[in-house]
PDB file of C-alpha atoms in Angstrom:
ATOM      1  CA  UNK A  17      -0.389   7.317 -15.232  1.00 89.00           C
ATOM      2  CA  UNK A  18      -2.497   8.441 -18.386  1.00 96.00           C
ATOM      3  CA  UNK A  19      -2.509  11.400 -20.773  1.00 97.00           C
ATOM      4  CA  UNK A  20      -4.910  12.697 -18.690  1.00 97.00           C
ATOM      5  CA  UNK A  21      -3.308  12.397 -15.591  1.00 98.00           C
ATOM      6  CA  UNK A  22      -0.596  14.466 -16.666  1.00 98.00           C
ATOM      7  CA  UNK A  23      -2.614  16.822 -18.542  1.00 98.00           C
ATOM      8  CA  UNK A  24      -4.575  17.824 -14.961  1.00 98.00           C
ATOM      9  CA  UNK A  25      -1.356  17.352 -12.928  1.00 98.00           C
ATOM     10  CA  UNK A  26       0.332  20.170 -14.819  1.00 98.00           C
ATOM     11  CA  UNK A  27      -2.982  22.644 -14.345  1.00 98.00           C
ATOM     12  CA  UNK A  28      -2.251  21.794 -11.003  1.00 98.00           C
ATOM     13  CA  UNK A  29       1.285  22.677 -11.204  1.00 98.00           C
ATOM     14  CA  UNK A  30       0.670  25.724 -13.384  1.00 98.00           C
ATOM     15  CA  UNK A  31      -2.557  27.350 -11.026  1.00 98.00           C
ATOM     16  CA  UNK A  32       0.321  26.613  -8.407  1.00 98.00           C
ATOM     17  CA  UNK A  33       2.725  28.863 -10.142  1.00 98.00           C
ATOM     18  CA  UNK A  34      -0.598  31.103 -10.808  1.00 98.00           C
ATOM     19  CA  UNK A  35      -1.098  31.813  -7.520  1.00 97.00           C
ATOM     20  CA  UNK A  36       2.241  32.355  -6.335  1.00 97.00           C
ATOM     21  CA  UNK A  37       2.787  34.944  -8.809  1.00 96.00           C
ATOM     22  CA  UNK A  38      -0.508  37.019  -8.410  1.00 96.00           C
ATOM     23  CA  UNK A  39       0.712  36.915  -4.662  1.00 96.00           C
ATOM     24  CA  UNK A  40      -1.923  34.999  -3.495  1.00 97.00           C
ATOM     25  CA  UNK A  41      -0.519  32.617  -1.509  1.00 97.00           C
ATOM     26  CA  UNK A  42       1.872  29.943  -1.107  1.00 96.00           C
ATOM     27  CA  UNK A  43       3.138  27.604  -4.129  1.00 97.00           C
ATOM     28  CA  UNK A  44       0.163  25.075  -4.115  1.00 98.00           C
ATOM     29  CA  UNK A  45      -2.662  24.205  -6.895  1.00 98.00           C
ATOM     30  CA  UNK A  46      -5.392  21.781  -7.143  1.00 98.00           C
ATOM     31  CA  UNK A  47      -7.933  20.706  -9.731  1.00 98.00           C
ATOM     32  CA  UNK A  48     -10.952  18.784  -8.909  1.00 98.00           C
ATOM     33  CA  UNK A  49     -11.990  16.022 -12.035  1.00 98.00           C
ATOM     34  CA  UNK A  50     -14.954  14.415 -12.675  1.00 98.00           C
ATOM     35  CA  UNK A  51     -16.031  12.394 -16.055  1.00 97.00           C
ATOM     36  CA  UNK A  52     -12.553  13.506 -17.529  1.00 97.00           C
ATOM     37  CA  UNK A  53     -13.489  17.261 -17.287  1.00 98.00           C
ATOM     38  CA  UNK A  54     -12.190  19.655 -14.778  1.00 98.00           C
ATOM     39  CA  UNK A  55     -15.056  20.940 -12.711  1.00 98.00           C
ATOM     40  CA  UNK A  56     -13.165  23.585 -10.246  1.00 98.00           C
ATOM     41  CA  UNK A  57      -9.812  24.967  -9.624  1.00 98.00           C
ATOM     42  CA  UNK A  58      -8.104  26.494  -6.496  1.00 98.00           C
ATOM     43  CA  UNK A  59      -4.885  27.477  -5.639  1.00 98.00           C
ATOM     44  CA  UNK A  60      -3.174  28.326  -2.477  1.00 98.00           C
ATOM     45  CA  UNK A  61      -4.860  31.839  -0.988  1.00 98.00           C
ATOM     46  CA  UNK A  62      -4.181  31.940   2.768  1.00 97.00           C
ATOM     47  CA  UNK A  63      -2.385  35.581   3.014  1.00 97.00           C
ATOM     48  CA  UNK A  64      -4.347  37.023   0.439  1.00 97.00           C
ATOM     49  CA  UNK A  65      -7.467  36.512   1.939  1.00 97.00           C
ATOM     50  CA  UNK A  66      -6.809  36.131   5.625  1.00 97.00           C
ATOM     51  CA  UNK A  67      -7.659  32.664   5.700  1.00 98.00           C
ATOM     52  CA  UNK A  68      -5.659  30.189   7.283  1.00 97.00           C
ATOM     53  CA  UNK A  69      -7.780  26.850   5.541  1.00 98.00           C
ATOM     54  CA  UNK A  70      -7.799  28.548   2.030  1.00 98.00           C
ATOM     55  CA  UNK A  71      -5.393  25.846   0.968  1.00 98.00           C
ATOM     56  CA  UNK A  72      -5.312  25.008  -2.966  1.00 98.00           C
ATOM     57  CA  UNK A  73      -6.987  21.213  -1.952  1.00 98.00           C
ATOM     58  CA  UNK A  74      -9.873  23.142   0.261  1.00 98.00           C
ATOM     59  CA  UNK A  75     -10.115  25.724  -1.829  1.00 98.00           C
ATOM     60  CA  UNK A  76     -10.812  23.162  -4.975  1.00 98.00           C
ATOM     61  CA  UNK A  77     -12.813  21.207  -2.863  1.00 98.00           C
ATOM     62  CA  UNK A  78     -15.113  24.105  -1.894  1.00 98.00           C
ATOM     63  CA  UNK A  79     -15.408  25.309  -5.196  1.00 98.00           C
ATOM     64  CA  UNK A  80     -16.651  21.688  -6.756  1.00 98.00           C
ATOM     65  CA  UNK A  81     -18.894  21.419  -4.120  1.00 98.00           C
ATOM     66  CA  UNK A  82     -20.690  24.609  -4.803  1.00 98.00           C
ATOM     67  CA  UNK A  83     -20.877  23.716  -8.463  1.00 98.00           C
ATOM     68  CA  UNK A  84     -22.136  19.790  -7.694  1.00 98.00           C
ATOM     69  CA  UNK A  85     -24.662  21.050  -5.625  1.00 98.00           C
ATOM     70  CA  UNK A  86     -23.260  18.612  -3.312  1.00 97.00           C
ATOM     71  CA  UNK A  87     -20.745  17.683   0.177  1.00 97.00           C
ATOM     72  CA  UNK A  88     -19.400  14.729  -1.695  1.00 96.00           C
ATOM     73  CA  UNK A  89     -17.285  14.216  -4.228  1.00 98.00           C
ATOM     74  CA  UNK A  90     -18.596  10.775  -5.691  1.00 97.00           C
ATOM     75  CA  UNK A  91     -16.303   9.806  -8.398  1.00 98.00           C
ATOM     76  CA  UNK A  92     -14.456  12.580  -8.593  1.00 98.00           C
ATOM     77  CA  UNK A  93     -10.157  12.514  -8.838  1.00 98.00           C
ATOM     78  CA  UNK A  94      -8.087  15.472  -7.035  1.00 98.00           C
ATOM     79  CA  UNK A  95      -4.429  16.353  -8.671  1.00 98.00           C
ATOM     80  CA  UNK A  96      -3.050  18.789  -6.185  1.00 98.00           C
ATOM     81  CA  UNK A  97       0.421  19.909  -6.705  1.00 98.00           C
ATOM     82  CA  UNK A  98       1.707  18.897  -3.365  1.00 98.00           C
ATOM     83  CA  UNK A  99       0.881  15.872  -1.041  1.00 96.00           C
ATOM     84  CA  UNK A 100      -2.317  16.989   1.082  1.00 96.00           C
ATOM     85  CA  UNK A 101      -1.154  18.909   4.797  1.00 95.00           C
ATOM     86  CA  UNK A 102      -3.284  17.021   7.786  1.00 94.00           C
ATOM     87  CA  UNK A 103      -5.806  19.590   7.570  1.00 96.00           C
ATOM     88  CA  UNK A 104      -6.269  19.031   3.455  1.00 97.00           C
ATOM     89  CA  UNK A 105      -5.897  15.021   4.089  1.00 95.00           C
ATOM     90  CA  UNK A 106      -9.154  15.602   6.422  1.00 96.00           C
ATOM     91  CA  UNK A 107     -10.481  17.798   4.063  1.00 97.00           C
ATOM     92  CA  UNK A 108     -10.723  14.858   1.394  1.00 97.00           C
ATOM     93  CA  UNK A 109     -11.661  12.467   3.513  1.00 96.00           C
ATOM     94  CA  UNK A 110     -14.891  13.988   4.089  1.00 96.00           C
ATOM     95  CA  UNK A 111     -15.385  15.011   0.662  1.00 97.00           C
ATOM     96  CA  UNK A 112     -14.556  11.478  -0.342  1.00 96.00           C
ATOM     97  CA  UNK A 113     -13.147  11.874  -3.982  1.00 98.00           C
ATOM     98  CA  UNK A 114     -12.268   8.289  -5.101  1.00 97.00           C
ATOM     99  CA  UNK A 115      -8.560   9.180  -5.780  1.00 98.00           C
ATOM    100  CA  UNK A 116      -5.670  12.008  -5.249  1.00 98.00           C
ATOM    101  CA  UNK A 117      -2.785  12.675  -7.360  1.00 98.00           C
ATOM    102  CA  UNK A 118      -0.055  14.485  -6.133  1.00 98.00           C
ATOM    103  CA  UNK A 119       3.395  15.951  -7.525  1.00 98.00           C
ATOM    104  CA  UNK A 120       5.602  17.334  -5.025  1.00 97.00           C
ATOM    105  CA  UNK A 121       5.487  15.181  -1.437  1.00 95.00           C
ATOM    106  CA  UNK A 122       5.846  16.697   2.064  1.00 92.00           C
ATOM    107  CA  UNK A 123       9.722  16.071   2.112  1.00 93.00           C
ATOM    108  CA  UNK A 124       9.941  18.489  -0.654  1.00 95.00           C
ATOM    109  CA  UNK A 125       7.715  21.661   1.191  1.00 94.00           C
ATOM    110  CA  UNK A 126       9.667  20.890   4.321  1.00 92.00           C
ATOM    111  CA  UNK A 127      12.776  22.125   2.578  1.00 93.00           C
ATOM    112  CA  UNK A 128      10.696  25.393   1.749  1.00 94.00           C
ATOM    113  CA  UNK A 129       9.751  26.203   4.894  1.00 91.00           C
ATOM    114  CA  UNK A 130       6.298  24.462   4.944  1.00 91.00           C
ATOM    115  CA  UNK A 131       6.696  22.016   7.780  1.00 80.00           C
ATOM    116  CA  UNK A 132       3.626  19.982   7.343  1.00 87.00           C
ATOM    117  CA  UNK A 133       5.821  16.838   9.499  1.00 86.00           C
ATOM    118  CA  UNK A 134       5.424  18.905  12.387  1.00 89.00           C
ATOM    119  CA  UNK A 135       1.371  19.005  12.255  1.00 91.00           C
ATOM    120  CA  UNK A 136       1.319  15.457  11.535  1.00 88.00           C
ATOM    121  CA  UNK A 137       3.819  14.337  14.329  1.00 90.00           C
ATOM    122  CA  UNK A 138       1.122  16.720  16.600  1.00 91.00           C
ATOM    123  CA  UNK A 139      -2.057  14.769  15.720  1.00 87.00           C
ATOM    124  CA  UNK A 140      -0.019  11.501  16.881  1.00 87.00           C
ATOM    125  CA  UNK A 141       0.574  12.834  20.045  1.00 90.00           C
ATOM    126  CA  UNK A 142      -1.491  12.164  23.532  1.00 88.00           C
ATOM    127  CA  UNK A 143      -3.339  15.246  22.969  1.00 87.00           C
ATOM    128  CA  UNK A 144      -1.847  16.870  26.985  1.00 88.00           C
ATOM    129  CA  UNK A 145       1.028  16.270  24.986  1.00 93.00           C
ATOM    130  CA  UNK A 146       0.413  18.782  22.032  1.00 94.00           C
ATOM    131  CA  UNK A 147       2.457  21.978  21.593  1.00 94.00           C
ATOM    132  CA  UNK A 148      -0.896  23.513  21.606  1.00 96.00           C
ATOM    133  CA  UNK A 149      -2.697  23.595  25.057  1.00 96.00           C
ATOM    134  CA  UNK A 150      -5.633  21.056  24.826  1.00 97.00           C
ATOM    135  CA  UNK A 151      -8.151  20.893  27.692  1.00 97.00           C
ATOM    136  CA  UNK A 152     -11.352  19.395  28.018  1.00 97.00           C
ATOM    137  CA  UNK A 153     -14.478  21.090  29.976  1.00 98.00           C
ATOM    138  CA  UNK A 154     -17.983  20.334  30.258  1.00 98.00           C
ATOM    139  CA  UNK A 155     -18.393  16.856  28.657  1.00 98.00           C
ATOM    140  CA  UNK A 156     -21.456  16.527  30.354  1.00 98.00           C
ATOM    141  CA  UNK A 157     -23.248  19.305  29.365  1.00 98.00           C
ATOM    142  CA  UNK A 158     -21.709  19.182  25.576  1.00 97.00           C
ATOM    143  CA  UNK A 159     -23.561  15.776  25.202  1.00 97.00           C
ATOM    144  CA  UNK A 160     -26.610  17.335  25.505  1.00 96.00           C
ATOM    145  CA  UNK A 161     -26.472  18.130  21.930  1.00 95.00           C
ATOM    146  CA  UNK A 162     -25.343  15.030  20.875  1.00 97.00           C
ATOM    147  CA  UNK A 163     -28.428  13.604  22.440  1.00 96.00           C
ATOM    148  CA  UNK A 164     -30.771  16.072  20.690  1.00 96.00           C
ATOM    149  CA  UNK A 165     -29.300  15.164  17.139  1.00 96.00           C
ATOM    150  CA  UNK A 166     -29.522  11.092  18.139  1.00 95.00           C
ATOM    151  CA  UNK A 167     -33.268  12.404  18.625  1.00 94.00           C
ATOM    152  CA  UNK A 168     -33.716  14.544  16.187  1.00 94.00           C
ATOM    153  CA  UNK A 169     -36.105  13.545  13.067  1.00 92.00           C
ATOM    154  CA  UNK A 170     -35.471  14.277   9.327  1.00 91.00           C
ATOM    155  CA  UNK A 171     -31.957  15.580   9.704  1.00 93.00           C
ATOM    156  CA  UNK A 172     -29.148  15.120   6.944  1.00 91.00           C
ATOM    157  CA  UNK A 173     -26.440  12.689   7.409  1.00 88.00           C
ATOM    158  CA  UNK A 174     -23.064  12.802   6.437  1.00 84.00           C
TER     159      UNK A 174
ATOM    160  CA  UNK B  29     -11.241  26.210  34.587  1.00 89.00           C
ATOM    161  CA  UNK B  30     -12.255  29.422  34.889  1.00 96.00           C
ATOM    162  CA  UNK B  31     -15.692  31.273  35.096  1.00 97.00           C
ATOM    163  CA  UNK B  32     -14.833  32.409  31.543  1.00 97.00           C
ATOM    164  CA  UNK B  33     -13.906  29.195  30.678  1.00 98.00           C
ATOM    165  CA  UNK B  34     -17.334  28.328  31.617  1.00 98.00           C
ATOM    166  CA  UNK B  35     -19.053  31.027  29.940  1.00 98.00           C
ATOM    167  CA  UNK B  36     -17.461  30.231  26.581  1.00 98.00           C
ATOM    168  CA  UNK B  37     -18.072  26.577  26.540  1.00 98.00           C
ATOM    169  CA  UNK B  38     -21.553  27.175  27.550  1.00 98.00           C
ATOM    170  CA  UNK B  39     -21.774  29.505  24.502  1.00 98.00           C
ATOM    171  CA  UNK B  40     -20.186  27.089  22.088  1.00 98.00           C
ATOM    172  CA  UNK B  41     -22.469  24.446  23.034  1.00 98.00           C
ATOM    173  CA  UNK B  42     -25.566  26.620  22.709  1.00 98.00           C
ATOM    174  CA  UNK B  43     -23.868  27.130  18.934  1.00 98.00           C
ATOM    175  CA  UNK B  44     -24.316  23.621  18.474  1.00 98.00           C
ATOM    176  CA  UNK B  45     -27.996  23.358  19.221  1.00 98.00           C
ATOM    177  CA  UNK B  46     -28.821  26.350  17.253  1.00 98.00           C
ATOM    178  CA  UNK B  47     -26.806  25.083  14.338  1.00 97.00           C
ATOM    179  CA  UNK B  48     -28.730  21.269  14.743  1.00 97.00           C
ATOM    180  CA  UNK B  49     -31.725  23.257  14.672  1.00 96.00           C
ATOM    181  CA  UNK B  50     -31.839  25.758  12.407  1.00 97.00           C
ATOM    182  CA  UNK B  51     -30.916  22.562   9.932  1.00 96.00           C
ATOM    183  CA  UNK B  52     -27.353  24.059   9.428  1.00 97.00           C
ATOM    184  CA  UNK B  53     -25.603  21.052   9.856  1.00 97.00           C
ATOM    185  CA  UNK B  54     -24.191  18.258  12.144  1.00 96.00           C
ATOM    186  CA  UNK B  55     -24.621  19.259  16.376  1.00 97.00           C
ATOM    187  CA  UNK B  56     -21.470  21.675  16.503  1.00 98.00           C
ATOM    188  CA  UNK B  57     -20.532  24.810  18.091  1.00 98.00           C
ATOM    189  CA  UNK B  58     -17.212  26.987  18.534  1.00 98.00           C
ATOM    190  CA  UNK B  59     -16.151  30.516  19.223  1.00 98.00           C
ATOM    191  CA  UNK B  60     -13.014  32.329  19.234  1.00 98.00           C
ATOM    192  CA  UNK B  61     -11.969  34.326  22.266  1.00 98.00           C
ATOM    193  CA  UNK B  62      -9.279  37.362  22.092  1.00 98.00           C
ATOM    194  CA  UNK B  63      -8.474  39.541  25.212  1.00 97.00           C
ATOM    195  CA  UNK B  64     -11.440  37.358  27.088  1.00 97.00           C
ATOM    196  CA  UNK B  65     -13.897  38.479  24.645  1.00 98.00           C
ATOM    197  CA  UNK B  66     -15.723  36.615  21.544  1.00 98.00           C
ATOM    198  CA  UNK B  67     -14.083  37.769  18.239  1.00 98.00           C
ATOM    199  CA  UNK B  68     -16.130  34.950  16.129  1.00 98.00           C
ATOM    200  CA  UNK B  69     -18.675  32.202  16.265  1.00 98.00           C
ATOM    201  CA  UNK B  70     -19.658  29.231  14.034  1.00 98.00           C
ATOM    202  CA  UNK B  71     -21.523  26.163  13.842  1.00 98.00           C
ATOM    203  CA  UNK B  72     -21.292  23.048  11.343  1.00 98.00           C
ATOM    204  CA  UNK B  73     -22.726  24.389   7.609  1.00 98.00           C
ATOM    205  CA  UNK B  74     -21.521  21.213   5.842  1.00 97.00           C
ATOM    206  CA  UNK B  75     -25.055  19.637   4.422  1.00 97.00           C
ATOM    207  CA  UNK B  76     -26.798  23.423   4.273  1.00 97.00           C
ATOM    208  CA  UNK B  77     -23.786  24.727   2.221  1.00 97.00           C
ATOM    209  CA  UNK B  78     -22.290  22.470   0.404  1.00 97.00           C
ATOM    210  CA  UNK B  79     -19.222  22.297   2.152  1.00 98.00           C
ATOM    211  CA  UNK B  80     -17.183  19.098   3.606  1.00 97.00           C
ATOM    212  CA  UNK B  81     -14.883  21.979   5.593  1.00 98.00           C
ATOM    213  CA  UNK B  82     -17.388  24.267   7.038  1.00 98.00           C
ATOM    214  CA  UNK B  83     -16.810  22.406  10.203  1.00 98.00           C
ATOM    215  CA  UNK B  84     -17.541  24.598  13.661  1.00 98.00           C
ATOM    216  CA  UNK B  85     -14.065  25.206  13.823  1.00 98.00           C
ATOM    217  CA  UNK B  86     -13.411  25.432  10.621  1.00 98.00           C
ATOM    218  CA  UNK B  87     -15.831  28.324  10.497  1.00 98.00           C
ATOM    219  CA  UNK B  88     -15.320  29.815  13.357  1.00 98.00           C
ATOM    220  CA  UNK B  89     -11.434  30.511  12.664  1.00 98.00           C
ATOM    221  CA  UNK B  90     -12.285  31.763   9.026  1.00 98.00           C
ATOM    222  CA  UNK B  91     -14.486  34.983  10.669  1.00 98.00           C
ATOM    223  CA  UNK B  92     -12.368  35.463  13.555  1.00 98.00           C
ATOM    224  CA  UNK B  93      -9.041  35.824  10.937  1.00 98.00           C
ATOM    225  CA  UNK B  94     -11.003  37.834   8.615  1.00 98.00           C
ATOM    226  CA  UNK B  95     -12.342  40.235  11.647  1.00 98.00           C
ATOM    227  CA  UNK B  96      -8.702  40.783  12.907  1.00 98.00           C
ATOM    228  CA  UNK B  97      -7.769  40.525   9.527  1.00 98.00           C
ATOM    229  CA  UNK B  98      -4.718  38.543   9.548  1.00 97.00           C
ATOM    230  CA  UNK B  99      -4.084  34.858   9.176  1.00 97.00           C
ATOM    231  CA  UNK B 100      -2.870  33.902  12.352  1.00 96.00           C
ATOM    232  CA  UNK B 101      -5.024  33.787  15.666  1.00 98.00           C
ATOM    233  CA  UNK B 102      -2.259  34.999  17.904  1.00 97.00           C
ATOM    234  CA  UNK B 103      -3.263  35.302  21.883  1.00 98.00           C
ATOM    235  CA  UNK B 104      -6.324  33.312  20.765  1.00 98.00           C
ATOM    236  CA  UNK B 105      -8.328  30.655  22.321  1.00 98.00           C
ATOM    237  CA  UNK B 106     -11.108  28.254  20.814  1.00 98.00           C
ATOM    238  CA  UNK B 107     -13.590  26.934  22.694  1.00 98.00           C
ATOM    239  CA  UNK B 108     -15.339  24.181  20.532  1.00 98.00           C
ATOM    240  CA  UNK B 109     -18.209  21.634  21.961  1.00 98.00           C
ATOM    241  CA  UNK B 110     -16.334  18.492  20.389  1.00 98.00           C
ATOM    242  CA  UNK B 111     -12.384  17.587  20.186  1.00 96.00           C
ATOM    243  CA  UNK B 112     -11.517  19.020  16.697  1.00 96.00           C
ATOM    244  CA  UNK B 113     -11.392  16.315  13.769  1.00 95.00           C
ATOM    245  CA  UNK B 114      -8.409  15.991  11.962  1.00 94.00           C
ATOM    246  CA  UNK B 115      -9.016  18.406   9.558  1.00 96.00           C
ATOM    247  CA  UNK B 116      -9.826  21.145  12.054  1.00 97.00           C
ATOM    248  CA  UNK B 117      -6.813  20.091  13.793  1.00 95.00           C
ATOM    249  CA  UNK B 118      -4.785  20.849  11.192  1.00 96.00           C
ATOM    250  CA  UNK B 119      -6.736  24.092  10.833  1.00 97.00           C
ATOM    251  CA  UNK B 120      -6.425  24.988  14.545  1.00 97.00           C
ATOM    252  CA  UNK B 121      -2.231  24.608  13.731  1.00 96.00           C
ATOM    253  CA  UNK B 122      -2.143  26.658  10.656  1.00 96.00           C
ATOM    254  CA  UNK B 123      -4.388  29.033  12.781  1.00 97.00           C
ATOM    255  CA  UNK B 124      -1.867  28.991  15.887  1.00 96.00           C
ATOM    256  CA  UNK B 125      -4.293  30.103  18.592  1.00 98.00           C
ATOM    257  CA  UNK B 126      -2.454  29.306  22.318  1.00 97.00           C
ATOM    258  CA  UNK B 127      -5.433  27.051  23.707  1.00 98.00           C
ATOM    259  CA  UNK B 128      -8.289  24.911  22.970  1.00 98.00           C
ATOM    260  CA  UNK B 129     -11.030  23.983  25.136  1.00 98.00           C
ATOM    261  CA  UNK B 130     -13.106  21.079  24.122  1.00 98.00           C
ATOM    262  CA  UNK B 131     -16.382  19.656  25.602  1.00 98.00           C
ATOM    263  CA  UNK B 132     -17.295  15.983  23.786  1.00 97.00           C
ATOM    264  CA  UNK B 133     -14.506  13.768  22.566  1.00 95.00           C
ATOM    265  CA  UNK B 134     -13.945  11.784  19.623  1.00 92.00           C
ATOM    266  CA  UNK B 135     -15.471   8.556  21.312  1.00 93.00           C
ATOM    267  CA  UNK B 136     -18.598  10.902  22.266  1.00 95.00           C
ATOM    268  CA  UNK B 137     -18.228  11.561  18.459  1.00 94.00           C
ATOM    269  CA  UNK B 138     -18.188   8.540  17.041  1.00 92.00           C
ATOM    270  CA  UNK B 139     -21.014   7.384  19.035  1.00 93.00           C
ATOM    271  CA  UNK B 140     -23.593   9.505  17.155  1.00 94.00           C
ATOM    272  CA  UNK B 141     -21.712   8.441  13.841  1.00 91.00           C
ATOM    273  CA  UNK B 142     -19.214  10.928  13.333  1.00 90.00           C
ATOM    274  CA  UNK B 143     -16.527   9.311  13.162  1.00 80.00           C
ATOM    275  CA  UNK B 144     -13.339  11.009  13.013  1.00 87.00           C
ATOM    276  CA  UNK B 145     -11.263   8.300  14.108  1.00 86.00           C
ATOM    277  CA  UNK B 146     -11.114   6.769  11.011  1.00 89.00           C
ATOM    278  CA  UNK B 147      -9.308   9.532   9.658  1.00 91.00           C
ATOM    279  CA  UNK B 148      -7.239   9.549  12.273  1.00 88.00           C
ATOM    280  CA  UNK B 149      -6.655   6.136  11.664  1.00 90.00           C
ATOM    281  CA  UNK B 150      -5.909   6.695   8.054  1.00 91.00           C
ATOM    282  CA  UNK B 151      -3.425   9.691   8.457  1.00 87.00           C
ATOM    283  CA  UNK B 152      -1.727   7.133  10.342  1.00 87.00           C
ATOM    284  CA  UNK B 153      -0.814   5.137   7.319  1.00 90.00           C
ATOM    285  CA  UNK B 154       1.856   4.512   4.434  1.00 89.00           C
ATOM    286  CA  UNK B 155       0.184   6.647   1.953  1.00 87.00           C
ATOM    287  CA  UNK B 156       0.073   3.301  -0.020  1.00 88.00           C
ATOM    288  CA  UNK B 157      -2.024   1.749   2.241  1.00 93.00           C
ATOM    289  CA  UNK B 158      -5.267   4.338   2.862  1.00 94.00           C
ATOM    290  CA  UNK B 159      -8.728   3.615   2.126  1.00 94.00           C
ATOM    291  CA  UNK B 160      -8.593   6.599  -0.664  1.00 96.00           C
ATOM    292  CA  UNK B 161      -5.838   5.619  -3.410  1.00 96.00           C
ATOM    293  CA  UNK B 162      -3.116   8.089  -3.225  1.00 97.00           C
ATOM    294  CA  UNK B 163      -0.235   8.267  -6.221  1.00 97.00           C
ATOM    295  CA  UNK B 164       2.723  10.515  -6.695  1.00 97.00           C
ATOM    296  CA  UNK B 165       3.282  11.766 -10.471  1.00 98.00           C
ATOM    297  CA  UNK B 166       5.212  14.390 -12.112  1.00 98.00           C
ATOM    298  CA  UNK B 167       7.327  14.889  -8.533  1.00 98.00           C
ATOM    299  CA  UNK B 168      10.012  16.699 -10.917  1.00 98.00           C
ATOM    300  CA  UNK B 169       7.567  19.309 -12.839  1.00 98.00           C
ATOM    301  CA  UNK B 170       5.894  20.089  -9.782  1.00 97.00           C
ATOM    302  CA  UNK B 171       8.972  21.358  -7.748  1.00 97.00           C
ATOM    303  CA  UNK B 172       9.800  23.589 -10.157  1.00 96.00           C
ATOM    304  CA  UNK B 173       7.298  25.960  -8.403  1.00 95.00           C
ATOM    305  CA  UNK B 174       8.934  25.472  -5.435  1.00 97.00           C
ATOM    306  CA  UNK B 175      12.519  26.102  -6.853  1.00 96.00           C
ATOM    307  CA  UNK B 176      10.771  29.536  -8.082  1.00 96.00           C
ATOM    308  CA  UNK B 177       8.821  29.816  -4.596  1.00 96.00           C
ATOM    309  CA  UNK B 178      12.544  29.836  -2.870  1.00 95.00           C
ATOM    310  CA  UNK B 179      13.805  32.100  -5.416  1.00 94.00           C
ATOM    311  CA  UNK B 180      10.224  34.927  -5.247  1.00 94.00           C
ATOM    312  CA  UNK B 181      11.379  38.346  -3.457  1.00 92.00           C
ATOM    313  CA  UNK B 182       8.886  40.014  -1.326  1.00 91.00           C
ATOM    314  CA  UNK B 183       6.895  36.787  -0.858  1.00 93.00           C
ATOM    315  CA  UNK B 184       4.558  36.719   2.604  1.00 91.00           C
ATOM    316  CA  UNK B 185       5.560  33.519   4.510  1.00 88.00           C
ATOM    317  CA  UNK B 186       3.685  31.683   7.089  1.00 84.00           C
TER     318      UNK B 186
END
């Protein structure tokens, strides 16, 4: 743990309190690093805006995105005030920063009412098994468009 | 499965193929379905945007909450044209629709080289142990927005 480390953890911590207090959202902050700088910010938004993914993580994600120009975060070091929810862990594995800090761990926002276990105990399960009703139609004719983009010429990977 | 059912898919898939075409993104569709109507459509946006989250689903939740203008997809059902990733996953939970219909799977997925079972496979793991180095700091500062969090009157949960 460096200077630095702490010094971005507790802009993390404090855009948490920020966002809580402006009634944004929930308690949650993130900064996105790169080179030793901060290059975005986000906190936690999802009532405020009607938007269910705005967490702090996506929402810091997004924004250094937008200002790299780019879907990937070579290089670049996320301090989030609370371990990543399975949406936010998937989030950063596609943007692919090359290392996550975290304060407060899922243990700690299930005891405020943010049951992130329960999501991740989901995913594990056979998915007819999911509190959520799963069913899958039309494989057949879905593939279609996976064989068009297996075909298709000049596209962009990721 | 019914003729709705159909309809819907059919739609979601036709998403994809516009998306793939119009150079949006990856070869994904979804739409969101209230009262057996579409509230809200999407397709992939990642590489045209900028944006590691703007999956189908991803996208397709984010109008359909702002339309009804709430954060929670009650009485809702996706239909998307590939089983969600783990990040939309998580999405689809914070989201709480009642159903999702999927056409492709994760193996179709992962044949055209998206593949979202190495996330899976990662979530799966001792946060030690992932491909992307995790590390706890500052646990003690950070739940002090938590302790204030508990303590907030008039706060919106979710």
């Amino acid at each position: 743990m460096t200077e630095n480390d702490i010094k971005f953890m507790k802009r993390a911590i404090e855009l948490a309190q920020e966002g809580m207090n402006s009634n944004a959202g929930g308690p949650f902050g993130a900064v996105v690093v790169k080179n030793g700088e901060i290059i975005a910010e986000g906190f936690n938004r999802v009532t405020s805006t009607n938007d269910p993914t705005a967490h702090a993580e996506v929402t810091a994600i997004r924004a250094a995105c937008t200002k790299l120009g780019t879907f990937q975060l070579d290089d670049c070091i996320i301090y989030t005030s609370c371990e990543p929810c399975p949406m936010c862990l998937g989030a950063i594995y596609w943007a692919r920063p090359k290392a996550v800090f975290y304060g407060c761990d899922k243990v700690d926002a299930a005891k405020i009412d943010f049951d992130d276990q329960f999501i991740y105990e989901e995913l594990d399960k056979e998915i007819g098994d999911r509190n959520i009703k799963f069913v899958q139609i039309l494989q057949k004719e879905a593939r279609v468009a996976f064989d068009k983009w297996e075909e298709k010429e000049g596209k962009t990977e990721y």
